Each structure stands twice: as structure tokens, then as C-alpha cells.
């Protein structure tokens, strides 16, 4: 199966009230671990590449790795997506380089500028059959200069206006999640009433949840047990993500949990095998740890097993 856009994945996910996992990729082992998990679970999957990942690995390397993974096992639909595209130019380069979906992230811009840049990307992407995700509202914790939550959560009426004016295909919304391992100081809370209103105002329209790692405590503890210092980390409870998937959220982004699984595994390996220095000795179990984490997400959080 060649690379696909997310249109069909999302239509089925919306109707079936589950979500597609969008997992961040940075190197070969992460791509292989995710692809093995998707194949095992017979699930569609989105591999997403941030600007940082693109800089680290190189777009050409990432695309060749994805191509190799697809040739290895073409049994599941795979979409390659630019995560948090910062500019029209980067979106254009990814579209020209074979990505089937891009995100233009103008969420930090004044509203009219976000509309304008999103529209510009849509106008370039659509004739080439490429999907465009945009973002409205600001994820807490990232935009630290914004002090009031009310100002950063997505405004439902503005979301309708934004989608209408830009023609973007999916919309990332801010309802209380944030990127990284430190999402909540007290109890985890998402603004589900707001999500319901947005979803009602945009029927059949796929919404996206960023900052959706659950930060499983066993992995935090494993990291810390073997020399890490990941204190006070807290993520989004899995049941909240399942609930979001029943309310129009078709794409759920996960990066931090993959990082935690991989790092915990390598830390443990180094502590238990101090004599080893062959990278394959620790990258092999690390790849397996990525696979297990992603398989768990697909099965128990996204609900997309068997939907390929
Ligand atoms: O949304 C952020 C993702 O976790 C990507 O992180 O920019 O460090 O690659 P990154
Ligand atoms: P996490 O940091 O919660 O994994 O979020 C990742 C993300 O939203 C990537 O765009
Ligand atoms: Zn994100």
C-alpha cells in the first residue's frame, strides 16, 4: 500500500468513534517500532515529523526509512505528516517531498494572520491532494506568556469561522492538554463541554488533540530508578483520551510517551550491562519498547486495532 492521506482514516474513525494515533518519529528504530506495532494491531497509523525531527534526521532520510518500512510490510495504511509546521515554506517543502499531510501551526499568530497563512498552505496543498491540519487556540504550558486559560482555549465560534475561511481539513484545538511530561500540577482536567460545543458546531469534522501523552508512571519510575530525573511528571489519563475520541477527535498525538519508553529501556540496559557498547545491544530492546508502547496506545487508547 502506498502512503495515504488521512481522509479515509479519519472518516472511518469519526464514524466509529475511535482515533488514529499520530506518533512522532526521529530515527530508524522509532519508525520501525511504530510500524511493527501498527502491523501487529492491523491499525492505520500516522507517522509525524516535527521541524526538529526534520532537522535532526533530514527529510530525505526519514522519507527513505518510511519507504523501506512500507516495502517491508505494506499491510496497513500509513500517512506521513508534518507536525507543527512553522512556515509556508516548510509545508511546501514537505508537500513537494512526498508528505501526504501537513500541519501549519499559526496558533501563536494573531487570528487574521493565522487565517492567512493557513489559507496559503491550503491553496498549495489541495491541488496536490495533500491534507492540511491547522491549530486554533494555544496549548497551555507552551505559550507561557499567556496567563489566563480562557484566552488560550479554542473559541468554538472562532473555530467555525476559521475552518470556513481557511478550508483546512482538520483542526487542532486547545482544551487543556499541553506538550511534554508535565501537563498538570493538580488533577488532570480537560474542557469536555468546550470540546462538545466545538464538535457540535463542526459536525463530521475531524478534530485533533495535541499534547496527548499519558506519561505512564511505571516508565517515569523506571527512568528515575536507573538514574533519570523526571520528577512530578503527569499526563492525560487514558480514559479521557477515549472520551475525546468519542467526541469528534480523530487524531491523537503522542511523542513524550515514546521518548519515555525508549529512554527508560536504554537507561535500564546501561545500568544492567555496563560492559556493553555495541549500539545494537541497547537499540534493539529500545525499539521493542517503542513497539510495545505504541501497540498499547493503538489497542487501549486509540481503539484503532483491526481498523486497517
Ligand atoms: O509537539 C511537539 C513534539 O513533541 C515534537 O517535539 O519539536 O522536540 O521534535 P520536537
Ligand atoms: P506529547 O508531548 O503529549 O506526547 O504531545 C505530542 C504532540 O502533540 C506532538 O505534536
Ligand atoms: Zn503537538
mmCIF file of C-alpha atoms and ligand atoms in Angstrom:
data_model
loop_
_atom_site.group_PDB
_atom_site.id
_atom_site.type_symbol
_atom_site.label_atom_id
_atom_site.label_comp_id
_atom_site.label_asym_id
_atom_site.label_seq_id
_atom_site.Cartn_x
_atom_site.Cartn_y
_atom_site.Cartn_z
ATOM 1 C CA UNK A 1 0.000 0.000 0.000
ATOM 2 C CA UNK A 2 1.466 3.415 -0.862
ATOM 3 C CA UNK A 3 1.431 6.329 1.561
ATOM 4 C CA UNK A 4 -2.071 7.668 2.003
ATOM 5 C CA UNK A 5 -3.634 10.877 3.233
ATOM 6 C CA UNK A 6 -5.717 10.758 6.401
ATOM 7 C CA UNK A 7 -9.088 11.448 4.739
ATOM 8 C CA UNK A 8 -10.392 7.907 4.739
ATOM 9 C CA UNK A 9 -8.769 7.019 8.082
ATOM 10 C CA UNK A 10 -10.485 9.973 9.728
ATOM 11 C CA UNK A 11 -13.873 9.392 8.100
ATOM 12 C CA UNK A 12 -13.910 5.832 9.442
ATOM 13 C CA UNK A 13 -12.548 6.898 12.827
ATOM 14 C CA UNK A 14 -15.175 9.628 13.152
ATOM 15 C CA UNK A 15 -17.978 7.225 12.335
ATOM 16 C CA UNK A 16 -16.566 4.507 14.593
ATOM 17 C CA UNK A 17 -15.769 6.888 17.474
ATOM 18 C CA UNK A 18 -12.144 5.896 17.704
ATOM 19 C CA UNK A 19 -8.957 7.835 16.886
ATOM 20 C CA UNK A 20 -5.864 7.410 14.752
ATOM 21 C CA UNK A 21 -2.587 7.592 16.643
ATOM 22 C CA UNK A 22 -0.109 10.140 15.308
ATOM 23 C CA UNK A 23 3.318 9.172 16.591
ATOM 24 C CA UNK A 24 6.418 11.354 16.331
ATOM 25 C CA UNK A 25 9.376 9.845 14.523
ATOM 26 C CA UNK A 26 13.018 10.850 14.748
ATOM 27 C CA UNK A 27 15.103 7.851 13.671
ATOM 28 C CA UNK A 28 15.053 4.353 12.232
ATOM 29 C CA UNK A 29 14.327 2.479 15.455
ATOM 30 C CA UNK A 30 11.326 4.670 16.260
ATOM 31 C CA UNK A 31 9.906 4.279 12.754
ATOM 32 C CA UNK A 32 10.420 0.520 12.864
ATOM 33 C CA UNK A 33 8.897 0.192 16.339
ATOM 34 C CA UNK A 34 5.786 2.163 15.348
ATOM 35 C CA UNK A 35 5.361 0.338 12.058
ATOM 36 C CA UNK A 36 5.730 -3.058 13.723
ATOM 37 C CA UNK A 37 3.093 -2.098 16.282
ATOM 38 C CA UNK A 38 0.678 -0.861 13.592
ATOM 39 C CA UNK A 39 1.161 -4.066 11.576
ATOM 40 C CA UNK A 40 0.666 -6.238 14.645
ATOM 41 C CA UNK A 41 -2.500 -4.370 15.594
ATOM 42 C CA UNK A 42 -3.724 -4.104 11.994
ATOM 43 C CA UNK A 43 -4.224 -0.393 12.517
ATOM 44 C CA UNK A 44 -3.888 2.670 10.306
ATOM 45 C CA UNK A 45 -1.136 4.933 11.572
ATOM 46 C CA UNK A 46 0.226 8.460 11.165
ATOM 47 C CA UNK A 47 3.982 8.980 11.331
ATOM 48 C CA UNK A 48 4.581 12.599 12.158
ATOM 49 C CA UNK A 49 7.750 14.569 11.673
ATOM 50 C CA UNK A 50 8.393 17.779 13.584
ATOM 51 C CA UNK A 51 10.622 20.583 12.339
ATOM 52 C CA UNK A 52 13.134 19.388 14.935
ATOM 53 C CA UNK A 53 12.973 15.793 13.702
ATOM 54 C CA UNK A 54 13.410 17.003 10.157
ATOM 55 C CA UNK A 55 16.470 18.961 11.197
ATOM 56 C CA UNK A 56 17.871 16.066 13.226
ATOM 57 C CA UNK A 57 17.413 13.232 10.752
ATOM 58 C CA UNK A 58 16.918 15.037 7.445
ATOM 59 C CA UNK A 59 13.677 14.873 5.487
ATOM 60 C CA UNK A 60 15.237 12.662 2.814
ATOM 61 C CA UNK A 61 16.404 10.087 5.364
ATOM 62 C CA UNK A 62 13.032 9.984 7.061
ATOM 63 C CA UNK A 63 11.164 9.504 3.787
ATOM 64 C CA UNK A 64 13.514 6.704 2.711
ATOM 65 C CA UNK A 65 13.097 4.982 6.066
ATOM 66 C CA UNK A 66 9.326 5.202 5.774
ATOM 67 C CA UNK A 67 9.535 3.900 2.208
ATOM 68 C CA UNK A 68 11.627 0.951 3.398
ATOM 69 C CA UNK A 69 9.196 0.227 6.217
ATOM 70 C CA UNK A 70 6.283 0.236 3.759
ATOM 71 C CA UNK A 71 8.107 -2.069 1.381
ATOM 72 C CA UNK A 72 8.811 -4.381 4.305
ATOM 73 C CA UNK A 73 5.168 -4.638 5.324
ATOM 74 C CA UNK A 74 2.563 -2.891 3.178
ATOM 75 C CA UNK A 75 -0.390 -4.268 5.165
ATOM 76 C CA UNK A 76 -1.569 -1.082 6.922
ATOM 77 C CA UNK A 77 -2.424 2.432 5.692
ATOM 78 C CA UNK A 78 0.340 4.873 6.613
ATOM 79 C CA UNK A 79 0.245 8.666 6.446
ATOM 80 C CA UNK A 80 3.337 10.876 6.738
ATOM 81 C CA UNK A 81 2.552 14.195 8.340
ATOM 82 C CA UNK A 82 4.477 17.389 9.156
ATOM 83 C CA UNK A 83 3.936 18.184 12.848
ATOM 84 C CA UNK A 84 3.731 21.875 13.837
ATOM 85 C CA UNK A 85 4.880 23.255 10.506
ATOM 86 C CA UNK A 86 6.196 26.722 11.372
ATOM 87 C CA UNK A 87 6.066 28.308 7.909
ATOM 88 C CA UNK A 88 4.514 28.111 4.459
ATOM 89 C CA UNK A 89 7.953 27.246 3.050
ATOM 90 C CA UNK A 90 8.406 24.204 5.278
ATOM 91 C CA UNK A 91 4.910 22.972 4.470
ATOM 92 C CA UNK A 92 5.666 23.423 0.768
ATOM 93 C CA UNK A 93 8.956 21.506 1.041
ATOM 94 C CA UNK A 94 7.254 18.631 2.821
ATOM 95 C CA UNK A 95 4.426 18.531 0.272
ATOM 96 C CA UNK A 96 6.964 18.528 -2.562
ATOM 97 C CA UNK A 97 8.922 15.822 -0.723
ATOM 98 C CA UNK A 98 6.029 13.370 -0.607
ATOM 99 C CA UNK A 99 4.291 14.055 2.717
ATOM 100 C CA UNK A 100 0.602 13.209 2.488
ATOM 101 C CA UNK A 101 -0.425 15.626 5.220
ATOM 102 C CA UNK A 102 0.970 18.803 6.766
ATOM 103 C CA UNK A 103 0.185 20.906 9.789
ATOM 104 C CA UNK A 104 0.588 24.646 9.558
ATOM 105 C CA UNK A 105 0.803 25.916 13.110
ATOM 106 C CA UNK A 106 -0.210 29.558 13.181
ATOM 107 C CA UNK A 107 -1.695 29.263 16.664
ATOM 108 C CA UNK A 108 0.788 31.771 18.107
ATOM 109 C CA UNK A 109 -0.113 34.391 15.488
ATOM 110 C CA UNK A 110 -2.877 36.999 15.663
ATOM 111 C CA UNK A 111 -6.115 35.466 14.362
ATOM 112 C CA UNK A 112 -6.128 37.094 10.924
ATOM 113 C CA UNK A 113 -2.509 36.090 10.339
ATOM 114 C CA UNK A 114 -3.297 32.504 11.330
ATOM 115 C CA UNK A 115 -6.179 32.563 8.829
ATOM 116 C CA UNK A 116 -3.937 33.977 6.096
ATOM 117 C CA UNK A 117 -1.030 31.547 6.476
ATOM 118 C CA UNK A 118 -3.352 28.553 6.818
ATOM 119 C CA UNK A 119 -5.209 29.579 3.679
ATOM 120 C CA UNK A 120 -1.914 29.931 1.821
ATOM 121 C CA UNK A 121 -0.906 26.384 2.755
ATOM 122 C CA UNK A 122 -4.352 25.019 1.861
ATOM 123 C CA UNK A 123 -4.151 26.650 -1.569
ATOM 124 C CA UNK A 124 -0.791 24.995 -2.207
ATOM 125 C CA UNK A 125 -1.679 21.612 -0.698
ATOM 126 C CA UNK A 126 -5.147 20.860 -2.037
ATOM 127 C CA UNK A 127 -4.336 20.768 -5.768
ATOM 128 C CA UNK A 128 -1.647 18.230 -4.833
ATOM 129 C CA UNK A 129 -4.118 16.203 -2.823
ATOM 130 C CA UNK A 130 -2.375 16.858 0.490
ATOM 131 C CA UNK A 131 -4.283 17.203 3.754
ATOM 132 C CA UNK A 132 -3.893 20.324 5.916
ATOM 133 C CA UNK A 133 -4.197 20.434 9.702
ATOM 134 C CA UNK A 134 -4.258 23.828 11.389
ATOM 135 C CA UNK A 135 -4.390 24.954 15.014
ATOM 136 C CA UNK A 136 -6.558 27.444 16.824
ATOM 137 C CA UNK A 137 -6.049 28.274 20.477
ATOM 138 C CA UNK A 138 -2.834 27.789 22.361
ATOM 139 C CA UNK A 139 -1.789 24.766 24.340
ATOM 140 C CA UNK A 140 -1.193 25.667 27.961
ATOM 141 C CA UNK A 141 2.349 25.401 29.148
ATOM 142 C CA UNK A 142 3.769 26.130 25.727
ATOM 143 C CA UNK A 143 2.601 29.727 25.410
ATOM 144 C CA UNK A 144 3.877 30.707 28.829
ATOM 145 C CA UNK A 145 3.303 34.412 28.364
ATOM 146 C CA UNK A 146 -0.450 33.814 28.238
ATOM 147 C CA UNK A 147 -1.628 33.777 31.815
ATOM 148 C CA UNK A 148 -5.367 33.076 31.565
ATOM 149 C CA UNK A 149 -6.613 29.682 30.440
ATOM 150 C CA UNK A 150 -9.736 31.255 28.976
ATOM 151 C CA UNK A 151 -7.631 33.141 26.482
ATOM 152 C CA UNK A 152 -5.828 30.130 25.214
ATOM 153 C CA UNK A 153 -8.605 27.558 24.905
ATOM 154 C CA UNK A 154 -10.171 27.338 21.464
ATOM 155 C CA UNK A 155 -13.199 29.547 20.988
ATOM 156 C CA UNK A 156 -15.966 27.446 19.353
ATOM 157 C CA UNK A 157 -17.427 30.217 17.175
ATOM 158 C CA UNK A 158 -13.996 31.279 16.046
ATOM 159 C CA UNK A 159 -13.246 27.649 15.167
ATOM 160 C CA UNK A 160 -16.241 27.582 12.819
ATOM 161 C CA UNK A 161 -15.198 30.866 11.196
ATOM 162 C CA UNK A 162 -11.593 29.638 10.893
ATOM 163 C CA UNK A 163 -12.496 26.373 9.183
ATOM 164 C CA UNK A 164 -14.872 28.132 6.812
ATOM 165 C CA UNK A 165 -12.401 30.819 5.828
ATOM 166 C CA UNK A 166 -9.267 28.696 5.523
ATOM 167 C CA UNK A 167 -10.638 25.430 4.141
ATOM 168 C CA UNK A 168 -8.318 23.483 6.460
ATOM 169 C CA UNK A 169 -9.136 19.783 6.638
ATOM 170 C CA UNK A 170 -8.707 19.197 10.360
ATOM 171 C CA UNK A 171 -8.268 21.425 13.370
ATOM 172 C CA UNK A 172 -6.099 21.058 16.458
ATOM 173 C CA UNK A 173 -7.865 22.515 19.457
ATOM 174 C CA UNK A 174 -6.777 23.611 22.904
ATOM 175 C CA UNK A 175 -8.912 22.152 25.702
ATOM 176 C CA UNK A 176 -6.345 21.737 28.453
ATOM 177 C CA UNK A 177 -3.639 19.429 27.134
ATOM 178 C CA UNK A 178 -0.030 20.553 26.768
ATOM 179 C CA UNK A 179 3.163 19.170 25.286
ATOM 180 C CA UNK A 180 5.780 17.294 27.268
ATOM 181 C CA UNK A 181 5.799 15.319 30.507
ATOM 182 C CA UNK A 182 4.458 17.971 32.910
ATOM 183 C CA UNK A 183 0.881 18.604 31.885
ATOM 184 C CA UNK A 184 -0.994 19.131 35.131
ATOM 185 C CA UNK A 185 0.014 20.455 38.531
ATOM 186 C CA UNK A 186 -3.087 19.120 40.278
ATOM 187 C CA UNK A 187 -5.709 16.738 38.905
ATOM 188 C CA UNK A 188 -5.846 16.230 35.159
ATOM 189 C CA UNK A 189 -8.675 18.246 33.658
ATOM 190 C CA UNK A 190 -9.843 18.709 30.085
ATOM 191 C CA UNK A 191 -12.606 21.052 28.996
ATOM 192 C CA UNK A 192 -15.011 18.452 27.618
ATOM 193 C CA UNK A 193 -18.014 20.826 27.492
ATOM 194 C CA UNK A 194 -15.965 23.046 25.169
ATOM 195 C CA UNK A 195 -14.989 20.055 23.043
ATOM 196 C CA UNK A 196 -18.660 19.073 22.800
ATOM 197 C CA UNK A 197 -19.642 22.555 21.635
ATOM 198 C CA UNK A 198 -16.865 22.670 19.018
ATOM 199 C CA UNK A 199 -17.779 19.213 17.835
ATOM 200 C CA UNK A 200 -21.482 20.120 17.609
ATOM 201 C CA UNK A 201 -20.705 23.274 15.666
ATOM 202 C CA UNK A 202 -18.443 21.385 13.252
ATOM 203 C CA UNK A 203 -20.344 18.166 12.571
ATOM 204 C CA UNK A 204 -18.417 15.402 10.794
ATOM 205 C CA UNK A 205 -15.275 17.473 11.035
ATOM 206 C CA UNK A 206 -12.098 15.805 12.353
ATOM 207 C CA UNK A 207 -10.557 17.439 15.407
ATOM 208 C CA UNK A 208 -7.013 16.855 16.629
ATOM 209 C CA UNK A 209 -5.646 16.561 20.144
ATOM 210 C CA UNK A 210 -2.029 17.537 20.681
ATOM 211 C CA UNK A 211 -0.142 17.016 23.910
ATOM 212 C CA UNK A 212 -1.945 13.735 24.492
ATOM 213 C CA UNK A 213 0.689 11.575 26.141
ATOM 214 C CA UNK A 214 -0.412 9.848 29.313
ATOM 215 C CA UNK A 215 3.054 9.781 30.912
ATOM 216 C CA UNK A 216 2.664 6.272 32.369
ATOM 217 C CA UNK A 217 4.089 6.329 35.873
ATOM 218 C CA UNK A 218 5.811 2.948 35.527
ATOM 219 C CA UNK A 219 8.013 4.420 32.796
ATOM 220 C CA UNK A 220 8.724 7.565 34.801
ATOM 221 C CA UNK A 221 9.678 5.352 37.745
ATOM 222 C CA UNK A 222 11.839 3.148 35.543
ATOM 223 C CA UNK A 223 13.673 6.205 34.192
ATOM 224 C CA UNK A 224 14.241 7.505 37.711
ATOM 225 C CA UNK A 225 15.239 4.098 39.110
ATOM 226 C CA UNK A 226 18.055 3.918 36.593
ATOM 227 C CA UNK A 227 19.474 7.395 37.043
ATOM 228 C CA UNK A 228 16.878 9.653 35.407
ATOM 229 C CA UNK A 229 15.462 12.789 36.977
ATOM 230 C CA UNK A 230 11.921 13.018 35.713
ATOM 231 C CA UNK A 231 10.159 14.409 38.761
ATOM 232 C CA UNK A 232 6.477 15.315 39.098
ATOM 233 C CA UNK A 233 5.572 14.232 35.587
ATOM 234 C CA UNK A 234 1.858 13.850 34.814
ATOM 235 C CA UNK A 235 -0.073 13.162 31.627
ATOM 236 C CA UNK A 236 -3.605 12.852 30.278
ATOM 237 C CA UNK A 237 -5.450 9.841 31.729
ATOM 238 C CA UNK A 238 -6.180 7.260 29.047
ATOM 239 C CA UNK A 239 -9.928 7.276 29.705
ATOM 240 C CA UNK A 240 -10.047 10.996 28.883
ATOM 241 C CA UNK A 241 -8.467 10.290 25.523
ATOM 242 C CA UNK A 242 -11.011 7.555 24.839
ATOM 243 C CA UNK A 243 -13.743 10.035 25.692
ATOM 244 C CA UNK A 244 -12.270 12.656 23.344
ATOM 245 C CA UNK A 245 -12.209 10.051 20.571
ATOM 246 C CA UNK A 246 -15.967 9.625 21.025
ATOM 247 C CA UNK A 247 -16.478 13.377 20.617
ATOM 248 C CA UNK A 248 -15.004 14.122 17.197
ATOM 249 C CA UNK A 249 -11.293 13.839 17.966
ATOM 250 C CA UNK A 250 -9.917 11.690 15.141
ATOM 251 C CA UNK A 251 -6.169 12.215 15.621
ATOM 252 C CA UNK A 252 -4.344 11.903 18.923
ATOM 253 C CA UNK A 253 -0.680 12.967 19.060
ATOM 254 C CA UNK A 254 1.863 11.053 21.100
ATOM 255 C CA UNK A 255 5.545 11.802 21.375
ATOM 256 C CA UNK A 256 6.506 12.045 25.058
ATOM 257 C CA UNK A 257 5.385 8.501 25.927
ATOM 258 C CA UNK A 258 7.559 7.069 23.155
ATOM 259 C CA UNK A 259 10.517 9.077 24.435
ATOM 260 C CA UNK A 260 9.909 7.816 27.961
ATOM 261 C CA UNK A 261 9.644 4.170 26.917
ATOM 262 C CA UNK A 262 12.765 4.320 24.804
ATOM 263 C CA UNK A 263 14.837 6.206 27.358
ATOM 264 C CA UNK A 264 13.732 4.060 30.313
ATOM 265 C CA UNK A 265 14.735 0.962 28.380
ATOM 266 C CA UNK A 266 18.167 2.299 27.459
ATOM 267 C CA UNK A 267 18.824 3.585 30.978
ATOM 268 C CA UNK A 268 17.992 0.157 32.394
ATOM 269 C CA UNK A 269 20.141 -1.574 29.811
ATOM 270 C CA UNK A 270 23.149 0.627 30.527
ATOM 271 C CA UNK A 271 22.849 0.049 34.263
ATOM 272 C CA UNK A 272 22.490 -3.720 33.882
ATOM 273 C CA UNK A 273 25.101 -4.164 31.147
ATOM 274 C CA UNK A 274 27.875 -1.664 31.856
ATOM 275 C CA UNK A 275 30.321 -3.712 29.792
ATOM 276 C CA UNK A 276 28.288 -3.305 26.582
ATOM 277 C CA UNK A 277 28.993 -0.647 23.998
ATOM 278 C CA UNK A 278 27.579 -2.126 20.793
ATOM 279 C CA UNK A 279 24.696 0.258 19.927
ATOM 280 C CA UNK A 280 22.682 -2.646 18.576
ATOM 281 C CA UNK A 281 22.641 -4.266 22.001
ATOM 282 C CA UNK A 282 20.581 -1.438 23.517
ATOM 283 C CA UNK A 283 18.791 -0.081 20.447
ATOM 284 C CA UNK A 284 17.187 -3.466 19.787
ATOM 285 C CA UNK A 285 15.330 -3.635 23.136
ATOM 286 C CA UNK A 286 14.648 0.108 22.851
ATOM 287 C CA UNK A 287 12.931 -0.472 19.504
ATOM 288 C CA UNK A 288 10.902 -3.241 21.126
ATOM 289 C CA UNK A 289 9.933 -0.850 23.940
ATOM 290 C CA UNK A 290 8.687 1.661 21.336
ATOM 291 C CA UNK A 291 6.706 -1.090 19.645
ATOM 292 C CA UNK A 292 5.092 -2.194 22.907
ATOM 293 C CA UNK A 293 4.196 1.352 23.905
ATOM 294 C CA UNK A 294 2.653 2.120 20.505
ATOM 295 C CA UNK A 295 0.772 -1.192 20.386
ATOM 296 C CA UNK A 296 -0.701 -0.370 23.790
ATOM 297 C CA UNK A 297 -1.749 3.081 22.578
ATOM 298 C CA UNK A 298 -3.355 1.722 19.428
ATOM 299 C CA UNK A 299 -5.190 -1.048 21.268
ATOM 300 C CA UNK A 300 -6.190 0.544 24.552
ATOM 301 C CA UNK A 301 -6.262 4.293 23.881
ATOM 302 C CA UNK A 302 -6.989 4.954 20.172
ATOM 303 C CA UNK A 303 -9.241 1.923 19.757
ATOM 304 C CA UNK A 304 -7.955 1.513 16.179
ATOM 305 C CA UNK A 305 -6.838 -2.124 16.297
ATOM 306 C CA UNK A 306 -8.257 -4.121 13.403
ATOM 307 C CA UNK A 307 -9.334 -0.977 11.515
ATOM 308 C CA UNK A 308 -6.684 -1.162 8.760
HETATM 309 O O1 LIG B 1 4.820 18.858 19.574
HETATM 310 C C1 LIG B 1 5.988 18.599 19.803
HETATM 311 C C2 LIG B 1 6.505 17.241 19.514
HETATM 312 O O2 LIG B 1 6.604 16.521 20.718
HETATM 313 C C3 LIG B 1 7.792 17.306 18.771
HETATM 314 O O3 LIG B 1 8.837 17.694 19.597
HETATM 315 O O4 LIG B 1 9.898 19.571 18.359
HETATM 316 O O5 LIG B 1 11.160 18.268 20.101
HETATM 317 O O6 LIG B 1 10.617 17.224 17.895
HETATM 318 P P1 LIG B 1 10.202 18.239 18.948
HETATM 319 P P1 LIG B 2 3.053 14.855 23.904
HETATM 320 O O1 LIG B 2 4.192 15.698 24.335
HETATM 321 O O2 LIG B 2 1.959 14.848 24.926
HETATM 322 O O3 LIG B 2 3.453 13.467 23.519
HETATM 323 O O4 LIG B 2 2.406 15.545 22.593
HETATM 324 C C1 LIG B 2 2.972 15.350 21.325
HETATM 325 C C2 LIG B 2 2.390 16.246 20.292
HETATM 326 O O5 LIG B 2 1.375 16.877 20.455
HETATM 327 C C3 LIG B 2 3.108 16.336 19.014
HETATM 328 O O6 LIG B 2 2.550 17.271 18.158
HETATM 329 ZN ZN1 LIG B 3 1.776 18.973 19.130
#
